[in-house]
Amino acid sequence: MTLPGDALLYTAIGSAALGVFMGVQRPASNLTPADLETFANGGQIEYRVTNPYLPLALVFGLTSVGSGLAWAMKGQAPAVAIRQTVPAPVAPAWDGSVPMPTGSQLHSYRVGNPAAILAQRLRPTLISANPRVGKGVTVAHAYRQAQANGAAVWIIEPKYHPKEHWYWESADQILGFMADELKTKDDIEAMQEEMQQFIFAWRQIPQRPKVLIIDELAMLKVTFKTWYESFLKPQLVMELSSGETDDRALWAMTQSSLVGDIGVSGGMRSTFDLLTLQTPTSQGHLESLRASDKTIPAIDDPALFERSFSPKQAVFYHSALDEWLPMVAYEVPKLEPQPPEPGYAHRTKAEQPPTADSTAAVALPRTPVSEFAGGQNTPDLALILSVTSALYQGLGRSQIIKDVLGYKGQRYQQGAELYDRIKSIIEENSTHE
């Protein structure tokens, strides 16, 4: 620290003068007129001499000496180095945030990568957000990173629009259809059966870990109302509550802001992760979501939106972090619309070029994709294995038809016919002594 030289010199001279002035002051005594009268009459008195200005003289003298030395050193205060033991650095646990480079902003802050968090944790997760805030692109980047780590990814997509095929083109299996184009009761029931078989088959694949992504829960609930309540909701609850123990991860995506829409009570909230994306214009969705789940904090700092790298200024909350963070930006491939191929599981074929942006998705080689064979007369291997396991456990015919194959009510007879075909296949291929 540098001090003005003139100020130090004037301080030294002034302190010296004050010190001398205080030092030459006449000492004071304790004698009073009464003491003098006593002494004049021959009495004894106690005589003491005091110097009340001596402490001040010493203070001013020391100040003068110090200022003079500092002035002599040209205003440079001596630096004192204190040696201390520096502990070895410890790498912090990654919390999903990306620190800003030093010096890139006036005030540094953190941004988060929700896709990387999803891919790293691979837990049952409910993903809730309004349309067109980045939910699809985030999940698309997440499952590609999960595949890079060895996970199998299956997807049920009831809004399989050609403009959004690129989201899901790298999945290992996809059941894609347009729910709003199912016109007849037979079409709806056929699709319900395909979705049931798809879920059962996913459970039976040996690869671990494995991810099932179900998009547009709100649309499924409206289109398949009875089936949603009687079949899909119990399946969602089972996967959210116990799928993790078998290395299964269900990512359920919805526009709805009500956690109760998937049949999850408040007591089960801690069994699954919650991810929500919000923008400056989605306050209504956020307020409804917070009313449904009291653990979600409010967004107290509006500057979070301004710090987001997302084109929509999106911020996100993940229950593992328990805080709101601005989002990184994800690369969105530009694919030319292509005419749909026959069948529901059309996939675009354009490759995604690798990118040097560390916040973009992991660049992956193309994953061989096989079509899911549903709605055929011959039962698939997954269903045969499911029934074989149920028979081995001692389950009865009716229980297998209802609980394993998922046929109840008016569709029970159809399930009974499927069970008989499967059982005959099992018996034909059994080894007898």
Coordinates of C-alpha atoms in Angstrom, one line a residue:
M1 CA 0.0 0.0 0.0
T2 CA 1.4 3.4 -1.0
L3 CA 0.8 6.5 1.2
P4 CA 1.3 10.2 0.0
G5 CA 4.8 11.3 1.0
D6 CA 3.8 14.9 1.9
A7 CA 1.1 13.6 4.3
L8 CA 3.7 11.4 6.1
L9 CA 6.2 14.2 6.4
Y10 CA 3.6 16.7 7.8
T11 CA 2.3 14.0 10.2
A12 CA 5.8 13.4 11.5
I13 CA 6.6 17.1 12.0
G14 CA 3.2 17.9 13.6
S15 CA 3.4 14.9 16.0
A16 CA 6.9 15.9 17.0
A17 CA 5.8 19.4 17.7
L18 CA 2.8 18.3 19.8
G19 CA 5.0 15.8 21.6
V20 CA 7.5 18.5 22.6
F21 CA 4.7 20.8 23.6
M22 CA 3.2 18.2 25.9
G23 CA 6.6 17.2 27.3
V24 CA 7.6 20.7 28.4
Q25 CA 4.4 21.3 30.4
R26 CA 5.0 22.1 34.0
P27 CA 4.4 19.1 36.3
A28 CA 1.3 19.3 38.5
S29 CA 1.1 18.8 42.2
N30 CA -1.6 17.7 44.6
L31 CA -1.2 20.8 46.9
T32 CA -4.3 22.8 47.7
P33 CA -4.7 26.1 49.6
A34 CA -5.8 24.1 52.6
D35 CA -2.6 22.1 52.5
L36 CA -0.5 25.2 52.3
E37 CA -2.2 26.7 55.4
T38 CA -1.7 23.4 57.3
F39 CA 2.0 23.5 56.3
A40 CA 2.3 27.2 57.4
N41 CA 1.0 26.2 60.9
G42 CA 3.6 23.5 61.3
G43 CA 1.5 20.6 60.2
Q44 CA 2.6 17.7 58.0
I45 CA 1.2 17.3 54.5
E46 CA 1.8 14.7 51.6
Y47 CA 3.3 16.3 48.5
R48 CA 3.1 14.5 45.2
V49 CA 4.2 15.6 41.7
T50 CA 2.3 14.3 38.6
N51 CA 2.9 14.6 34.9
P52 CA -0.6 14.3 33.2
Y53 CA 0.7 15.2 29.8
L54 CA 3.5 12.6 29.6
P55 CA 1.4 9.8 28.1
L56 CA 0.2 12.2 25.3
A57 CA 3.8 13.3 24.7
L58 CA 4.9 9.6 24.3
V59 CA 2.0 8.9 21.9
F60 CA 2.8 11.9 19.7
G61 CA 6.5 11.0 19.8
L62 CA 5.9 7.4 18.6
T63 CA 3.6 8.7 15.9
S64 CA 6.3 11.2 14.8
V65 CA 8.9 8.4 14.7
G66 CA 6.7 6.0 12.7
S67 CA 5.6 8.7 10.2
G68 CA 9.2 9.8 9.7
L69 CA 10.3 6.3 9.0
A70 CA 7.5 5.7 6.5
W71 CA 8.4 9.0 4.8
A72 CA 12.0 7.9 4.7
M73 CA 10.9 4.7 2.9
K74 CA 9.1 6.8 0.3
G75 CA 5.6 5.9 1.5
Q76 CA 5.9 2.1 1.1
A77 CA 4.5 0.3 4.0
P78 CA 6.5 -2.8 4.9
A79 CA 5.0 -6.1 3.7
V80 CA 4.8 -8.9 6.2
A81 CA 4.7 -12.5 4.8
I82 CA 3.0 -15.1 6.9
R83 CA 3.7 -18.6 6.0
Q84 CA 0.9 -21.0 6.4
T85 CA 0.2 -24.6 5.5
V86 CA -2.0 -24.9 2.4
P87 CA -4.2 -28.0 2.4
A88 CA -4.1 -30.2 -0.7
P89 CA -7.0 -29.5 -3.1
V90 CA -9.9 -31.9 -3.1
A91 CA -12.0 -32.4 -6.2
P92 CA -15.6 -31.4 -5.5
A93 CA -18.4 -33.8 -6.4
W94 CA -20.1 -32.7 -9.6
D95 CA -23.6 -31.4 -9.1
G96 CA -24.6 -31.0 -12.7
S97 CA -23.6 -27.3 -13.0
V98 CA -21.1 -25.8 -15.5
P99 CA -19.0 -22.9 -14.0
M100 CA -18.5 -19.9 -16.2
P101 CA -14.9 -19.3 -17.3
T102 CA -13.0 -16.8 -15.2
G103 CA -13.1 -13.3 -16.6
S104 CA -15.9 -14.0 -19.1
Q105 CA -18.5 -12.2 -17.1
L106 CA -18.4 -9.3 -14.7
H107 CA -19.9 -11.6 -12.1
S108 CA -19.4 -15.3 -12.7
Y109 CA -22.3 -17.7 -12.2
R110 CA -23.3 -21.3 -12.8
V111 CA -25.3 -22.9 -15.5
G112 CA -26.7 -26.4 -15.5
N113 CA -26.9 -29.3 -18.0
P114 CA -30.1 -31.2 -17.2
A115 CA -29.5 -33.8 -20.0
A116 CA -26.2 -34.8 -18.4
I117 CA -27.9 -35.1 -15.0
L118 CA -30.6 -37.4 -16.4
A119 CA -28.0 -39.6 -18.2
Q120 CA -25.7 -39.8 -15.1
R121 CA -28.4 -40.7 -12.6
L122 CA -30.6 -43.1 -14.6
R123 CA -33.4 -43.0 -12.1
P124 CA -37.2 -43.0 -12.4
T125 CA -37.9 -39.4 -13.3
L126 CA -41.0 -37.3 -13.9
I127 CA -40.3 -34.6 -16.5
S128 CA -42.9 -31.8 -16.5
A129 CA -42.8 -28.7 -18.7
N130 CA -45.0 -26.6 -21.0
P131 CA -44.8 -27.3 -24.8
R132 CA -41.9 -25.7 -26.7
V133 CA -39.6 -24.9 -23.8
G134 CA -36.9 -27.5 -24.6
K135 CA -38.2 -30.6 -22.9
G136 CA -37.9 -32.8 -26.0
V137 CA -34.4 -31.7 -27.0
T138 CA -33.2 -32.1 -23.4
V139 CA -34.4 -35.7 -23.2
A140 CA -33.1 -36.4 -26.7
H141 CA -29.6 -35.4 -25.6
A142 CA -30.0 -37.3 -22.3
Y143 CA -30.9 -40.6 -23.8
R144 CA -28.1 -40.4 -26.4
Q145 CA -25.6 -39.9 -23.5
A146 CA -27.2 -42.8 -21.6
Q147 CA -26.7 -45.0 -24.7
A148 CA -23.1 -44.0 -24.8
N149 CA -22.8 -45.4 -21.3
G150 CA -24.3 -48.7 -22.3
A151 CA -28.0 -48.2 -21.6
A152 CA -30.8 -49.6 -23.8
V153 CA -33.5 -47.0 -24.6
W154 CA -37.1 -47.8 -25.6
I155 CA -39.6 -45.0 -26.3
I156 CA -43.4 -44.7 -26.6
E157 CA -44.2 -41.6 -28.6
P158 CA -47.9 -40.9 -29.2
K159 CA -47.1 -37.7 -31.1
Y160 CA -44.7 -39.1 -33.7
H161 CA -44.7 -36.1 -36.0
P162 CA -42.3 -36.1 -39.0
K163 CA -40.8 -32.8 -37.8
E164 CA -39.8 -34.4 -34.5
H165 CA -38.5 -37.7 -35.7
W166 CA -34.9 -36.7 -35.1
Y167 CA -35.6 -36.5 -31.4
W168 CA -36.1 -40.3 -31.2
E169 CA -34.2 -41.7 -34.3
S170 CA -31.3 -43.1 -32.2
A171 CA -33.5 -45.1 -29.8
D172 CA -33.1 -48.9 -29.7
Q173 CA -36.8 -49.4 -30.0
I174 CA -39.6 -47.0 -30.6
L175 CA -43.4 -47.3 -30.7
G176 CA -44.4 -44.2 -32.5
F177 CA -47.9 -43.2 -33.6
M178 CA -50.2 -40.2 -33.9
A179 CA -52.8 -40.6 -31.1
D180 CA -55.0 -37.9 -32.5
E181 CA -55.4 -39.9 -35.7
L182 CA -56.9 -42.9 -34.1
K183 CA -60.5 -42.7 -35.3
T184 CA -62.2 -45.9 -34.3
K185 CA -62.6 -47.9 -31.2
D186 CA -60.8 -50.9 -32.8
D187 CA -57.8 -48.6 -33.7
I188 CA -57.6 -47.4 -30.1
E189 CA -57.8 -50.9 -28.6
A190 CA -55.2 -52.2 -31.0
M191 CA -52.8 -49.5 -30.0
Q192 CA -53.5 -50.2 -26.3
E193 CA -52.5 -53.8 -26.9
E194 CA -49.3 -52.8 -28.7
M195 CA -48.3 -50.4 -25.9
Q196 CA -48.9 -53.2 -23.3
Q197 CA -46.8 -55.7 -25.2
F198 CA -44.1 -53.0 -25.7
I199 CA -43.9 -52.3 -22.0
F200 CA -43.8 -56.1 -21.1
A201 CA -41.1 -56.7 -23.7
W202 CA -39.0 -53.9 -22.4
R203 CA -39.1 -55.4 -18.9
Q204 CA -37.9 -58.7 -20.3
I205 CA -34.8 -57.6 -22.2
P206 CA -31.6 -58.7 -20.4
Q207 CA -29.6 -55.6 -21.1
R208 CA -28.9 -53.4 -18.0
P209 CA -29.4 -50.6 -17.4
K210 CA -32.4 -49.8 -19.6
V211 CA -34.6 -46.8 -20.0
L212 CA -38.2 -46.5 -21.0
I213 CA -39.3 -43.0 -22.1
I214 CA -43.1 -42.4 -22.3
D215 CA -43.9 -39.0 -23.8
E216 CA -47.2 -37.0 -23.8
L217 CA -48.8 -38.6 -20.7
A218 CA -51.5 -36.0 -20.9
M219 CA -52.4 -37.0 -24.4
L220 CA -52.4 -40.7 -23.4
K221 CA -54.7 -40.0 -20.5
V222 CA -57.2 -38.2 -22.8
T223 CA -57.0 -40.7 -25.7
F224 CA -57.0 -43.9 -23.7
K225 CA -58.8 -42.8 -20.6
T226 CA -60.1 -46.1 -19.2
W227 CA -56.9 -48.0 -20.2
Y228 CA -54.7 -45.2 -18.7
E229 CA -56.4 -45.6 -15.3
S230 CA -56.6 -49.4 -15.3
F231 CA -53.3 -50.3 -16.8
L232 CA -50.8 -47.5 -17.6
K233 CA -51.1 -45.6 -14.3
P234 CA -50.3 -48.7 -12.2
Q235 CA -47.4 -49.5 -14.5
L236 CA -46.0 -46.0 -14.0
V237 CA -46.4 -46.2 -10.3
M238 CA -44.6 -49.5 -10.2
E239 CA -41.7 -48.3 -12.3
L240 CA -41.4 -45.0 -10.4
S241 CA -41.4 -46.8 -7.0
S242 CA -39.4 -50.0 -7.7
G243 CA -37.9 -50.0 -11.2
E244 CA -34.5 -48.7 -9.9
T245 CA -33.8 -51.9 -8.0
D246 CA -33.7 -53.8 -11.3
D247 CA -31.6 -51.1 -13.2
R248 CA -34.8 -49.9 -14.9
A249 CA -35.4 -46.2 -15.4
L250 CA -38.7 -44.8 -16.5
W251 CA -38.7 -41.2 -17.8
A252 CA -42.3 -40.0 -17.9
M253 CA -42.8 -36.8 -19.8
T254 CA -45.9 -34.6 -19.5
Q255 CA -47.2 -31.1 -20.0
S256 CA -49.4 -31.5 -17.0
S257 CA -48.2 -29.7 -13.8
L258 CA -50.0 -32.1 -11.5
V259 CA -47.9 -34.9 -10.0
G260 CA -51.2 -36.6 -9.0
D261 CA -52.0 -37.2 -12.7
I262 CA -49.8 -40.3 -12.7
G263 CA -51.2 -41.5 -9.4
V264 CA -48.3 -40.6 -7.2
S265 CA -49.2 -39.6 -3.7
G266 CA -47.2 -37.1 -1.6
G267 CA -45.7 -40.0 0.4
M268 CA -44.2 -41.5 -2.7
R269 CA -42.6 -38.2 -3.9
S270 CA -39.1 -39.1 -2.6
T271 CA -39.0 -42.4 -4.7
F272 CA -38.5 -40.6 -8.0
D273 CA -36.6 -37.6 -9.4
L274 CA -38.4 -34.6 -10.7
L275 CA -37.2 -32.4 -13.5
T276 CA -39.1 -29.3 -14.7
L277 CA -38.1 -26.6 -17.2
Q278 CA -39.6 -23.1 -17.0
T279 CA -39.4 -19.9 -19.0
P280 CA -40.3 -16.3 -18.2
T281 CA -43.7 -16.9 -19.7
S282 CA -44.6 -20.2 -17.9
Q283 CA -45.3 -18.8 -14.4
G284 CA -48.8 -20.3 -14.5
H285 CA -47.4 -23.8 -15.0
L286 CA -44.8 -23.3 -12.2
E287 CA -47.4 -22.1 -9.7
S288 CA -49.6 -25.1 -10.4
L289 CA -46.6 -27.4 -10.2
R290 CA -45.5 -26.0 -6.8
A291 CA -49.0 -26.3 -5.5
S292 CA -48.9 -30.0 -6.5
D293 CA -45.4 -30.5 -5.0
K294 CA -44.5 -28.4 -2.0
T295 CA -40.8 -29.3 -2.2
I296 CA -40.2 -27.2 -5.3
P297 CA -38.7 -23.8 -4.4
A298 CA -39.8 -20.5 -6.0
I299 CA -37.7 -18.7 -8.6
D300 CA -36.6 -15.7 -6.4
D301 CA -34.1 -14.2 -8.8
P302 CA -35.5 -13.2 -12.3
A303 CA -32.0 -12.7 -13.5
L304 CA -31.7 -16.5 -13.8
F305 CA -33.7 -16.4 -17.0
E306 CA -31.4 -13.7 -18.5
R307 CA -28.4 -15.9 -17.7
S308 CA -29.8 -18.9 -19.6
F309 CA -28.1 -20.0 -22.8
S310 CA -31.3 -21.6 -24.0
P311 CA -33.1 -19.8 -26.9
K312 CA -36.2 -19.8 -24.8
Q313 CA -34.4 -18.4 -21.7
A314 CA -35.3 -21.7 -19.9
V315 CA -34.2 -22.5 -16.4
F316 CA -34.5 -25.9 -14.8
Y317 CA -35.1 -27.5 -11.4
H318 CA -33.9 -31.0 -10.6
S319 CA -34.8 -32.5 -7.3
A320 CA -31.2 -33.9 -6.9
L321 CA -29.8 -30.3 -6.9
D322 CA -32.8 -28.6 -5.1
E323 CA -32.1 -25.3 -6.8
W324 CA -33.0 -23.4 -10.0
L325 CA -30.2 -23.0 -12.5
P326 CA -29.9 -21.4 -16.0
M327 CA -29.6 -24.0 -18.8
V328 CA -26.9 -24.7 -21.4
A329 CA -27.9 -24.6 -25.0
Y330 CA -28.4 -27.8 -27.0
E331 CA -27.7 -28.3 -30.6
V332 CA -30.8 -28.8 -32.7
P333 CA -30.2 -30.7 -36.0
K334 CA -31.9 -29.2 -39.1
L335 CA -33.6 -32.0 -40.9
E336 CA -35.6 -31.7 -44.1
P337 CA -39.1 -33.1 -43.8
Q338 CA -39.5 -36.5 -45.4
P339 CA -42.6 -38.3 -46.6
P340 CA -43.7 -40.9 -44.0
E341 CA -42.9 -44.5 -44.7
P342 CA -45.6 -47.2 -44.3
G343 CA -46.2 -48.1 -40.7
Y344 CA -46.1 -46.1 -37.5
A345 CA -42.4 -46.3 -36.7
H346 CA -40.9 -44.1 -39.4
R347 CA -37.4 -42.7 -38.6
T348 CA -35.4 -40.0 -40.2
K349 CA -31.9 -41.1 -41.4
A350 CA -29.8 -38.0 -41.3
E351 CA -26.7 -38.2 -39.2
Q352 CA -25.8 -35.7 -36.5
P353 CA -22.3 -34.2 -37.0
P354 CA -20.0 -34.2 -34.0
T355 CA -19.6 -30.8 -32.3
A356 CA -16.9 -29.3 -30.2
D357 CA -19.4 -27.6 -27.9
S358 CA -19.0 -29.3 -24.6
T359 CA -22.6 -28.6 -23.7
A360 CA -24.0 -30.4 -26.7
A361 CA -25.0 -34.0 -26.8
V362 CA -22.5 -36.8 -27.0
A363 CA -21.8 -37.6 -30.6
L364 CA -22.7 -41.3 -31.1
P365 CA -22.3 -43.8 -33.9
R366 CA -25.6 -44.9 -35.4
T367 CA -27.4 -47.5 -33.2
P368 CA -28.8 -50.4 -35.2
V369 CA -32.6 -50.1 -34.8
S370 CA -35.0 -53.0 -35.1
E371 CA -38.7 -52.5 -35.5
F372 CA -40.9 -53.6 -32.6
A373 CA -43.1 -56.4 -33.8
G374 CA -46.5 -55.8 -32.3
G375 CA -50.0 -56.9 -33.2
Q376 CA -48.9 -60.1 -34.8
N377 CA -50.7 -63.5 -34.5
T378 CA -47.5 -65.1 -33.2
P379 CA -46.6 -64.1 -29.6
D380 CA -43.2 -62.5 -29.3
L381 CA -40.4 -64.1 -27.3
A382 CA -40.8 -61.6 -24.4
L383 CA -44.4 -62.6 -23.8
I384 CA -43.5 -66.3 -24.0
L385 CA -40.8 -65.7 -21.4
S386 CA -43.2 -63.7 -19.2
V387 CA -45.8 -66.5 -19.2
T388 CA -43.1 -69.2 -18.7
S389 CA -41.9 -67.3 -15.6
A390 CA -45.4 -66.9 -14.3
L391 CA -46.2 -70.6 -14.7
Y392 CA -43.0 -71.5 -12.9
Q393 CA -44.0 -69.2 -10.0
G394 CA -47.3 -71.1 -9.8
L395 CA -49.7 -68.4 -11.0
G396 CA -53.0 -69.5 -12.3
R397 CA -54.4 -69.1 -15.9
S398 CA -56.8 -66.2 -15.0
Q399 CA -54.2 -64.4 -13.0
I400 CA -51.7 -64.6 -15.9
I401 CA -54.2 -63.4 -18.4
K402 CA -55.1 -60.3 -16.2
D403 CA -51.8 -59.4 -14.6
V404 CA -49.1 -60.6 -16.9
L405 CA -50.8 -60.2 -20.3
G406 CA -52.9 -57.3 -19.2
Y407 CA -56.3 -58.4 -20.6
K408 CA -59.3 -57.6 -18.4
G409 CA -63.0 -57.0 -18.8
Q410 CA -64.4 -57.3 -22.3
R411 CA -60.9 -58.1 -23.6
Y412 CA -60.5 -61.1 -21.3
Q413 CA -61.5 -63.6 -24.0
Q414 CA -58.9 -62.2 -26.4
G415 CA -56.3 -62.6 -23.7
A416 CA -57.4 -66.2 -23.0
E417 CA -56.8 -67.0 -26.7
L418 CA -53.4 -65.4 -26.5
Y419 CA -52.6 -67.4 -23.3
D420 CA -53.6 -70.7 -24.9
R421 CA -51.4 -70.0 -27.9
I422 CA -48.4 -69.2 -25.7
K423 CA -49.0 -72.2 -23.4
S424 CA -49.1 -74.5 -26.4
I425 CA -45.8 -73.1 -27.7
I426 CA -44.3 -73.6 -24.3
E427 CA -45.5 -77.2 -24.1
E428 CA -44.3 -78.0 -27.7
N429 CA -40.8 -76.7 -26.9
S430 CA -40.5 -78.3 -23.5
T431 CA -38.0 -81.2 -23.0
H432 CA -39.6 -84.4 -21.7
E433 CA -37.7 -87.3 -20.2

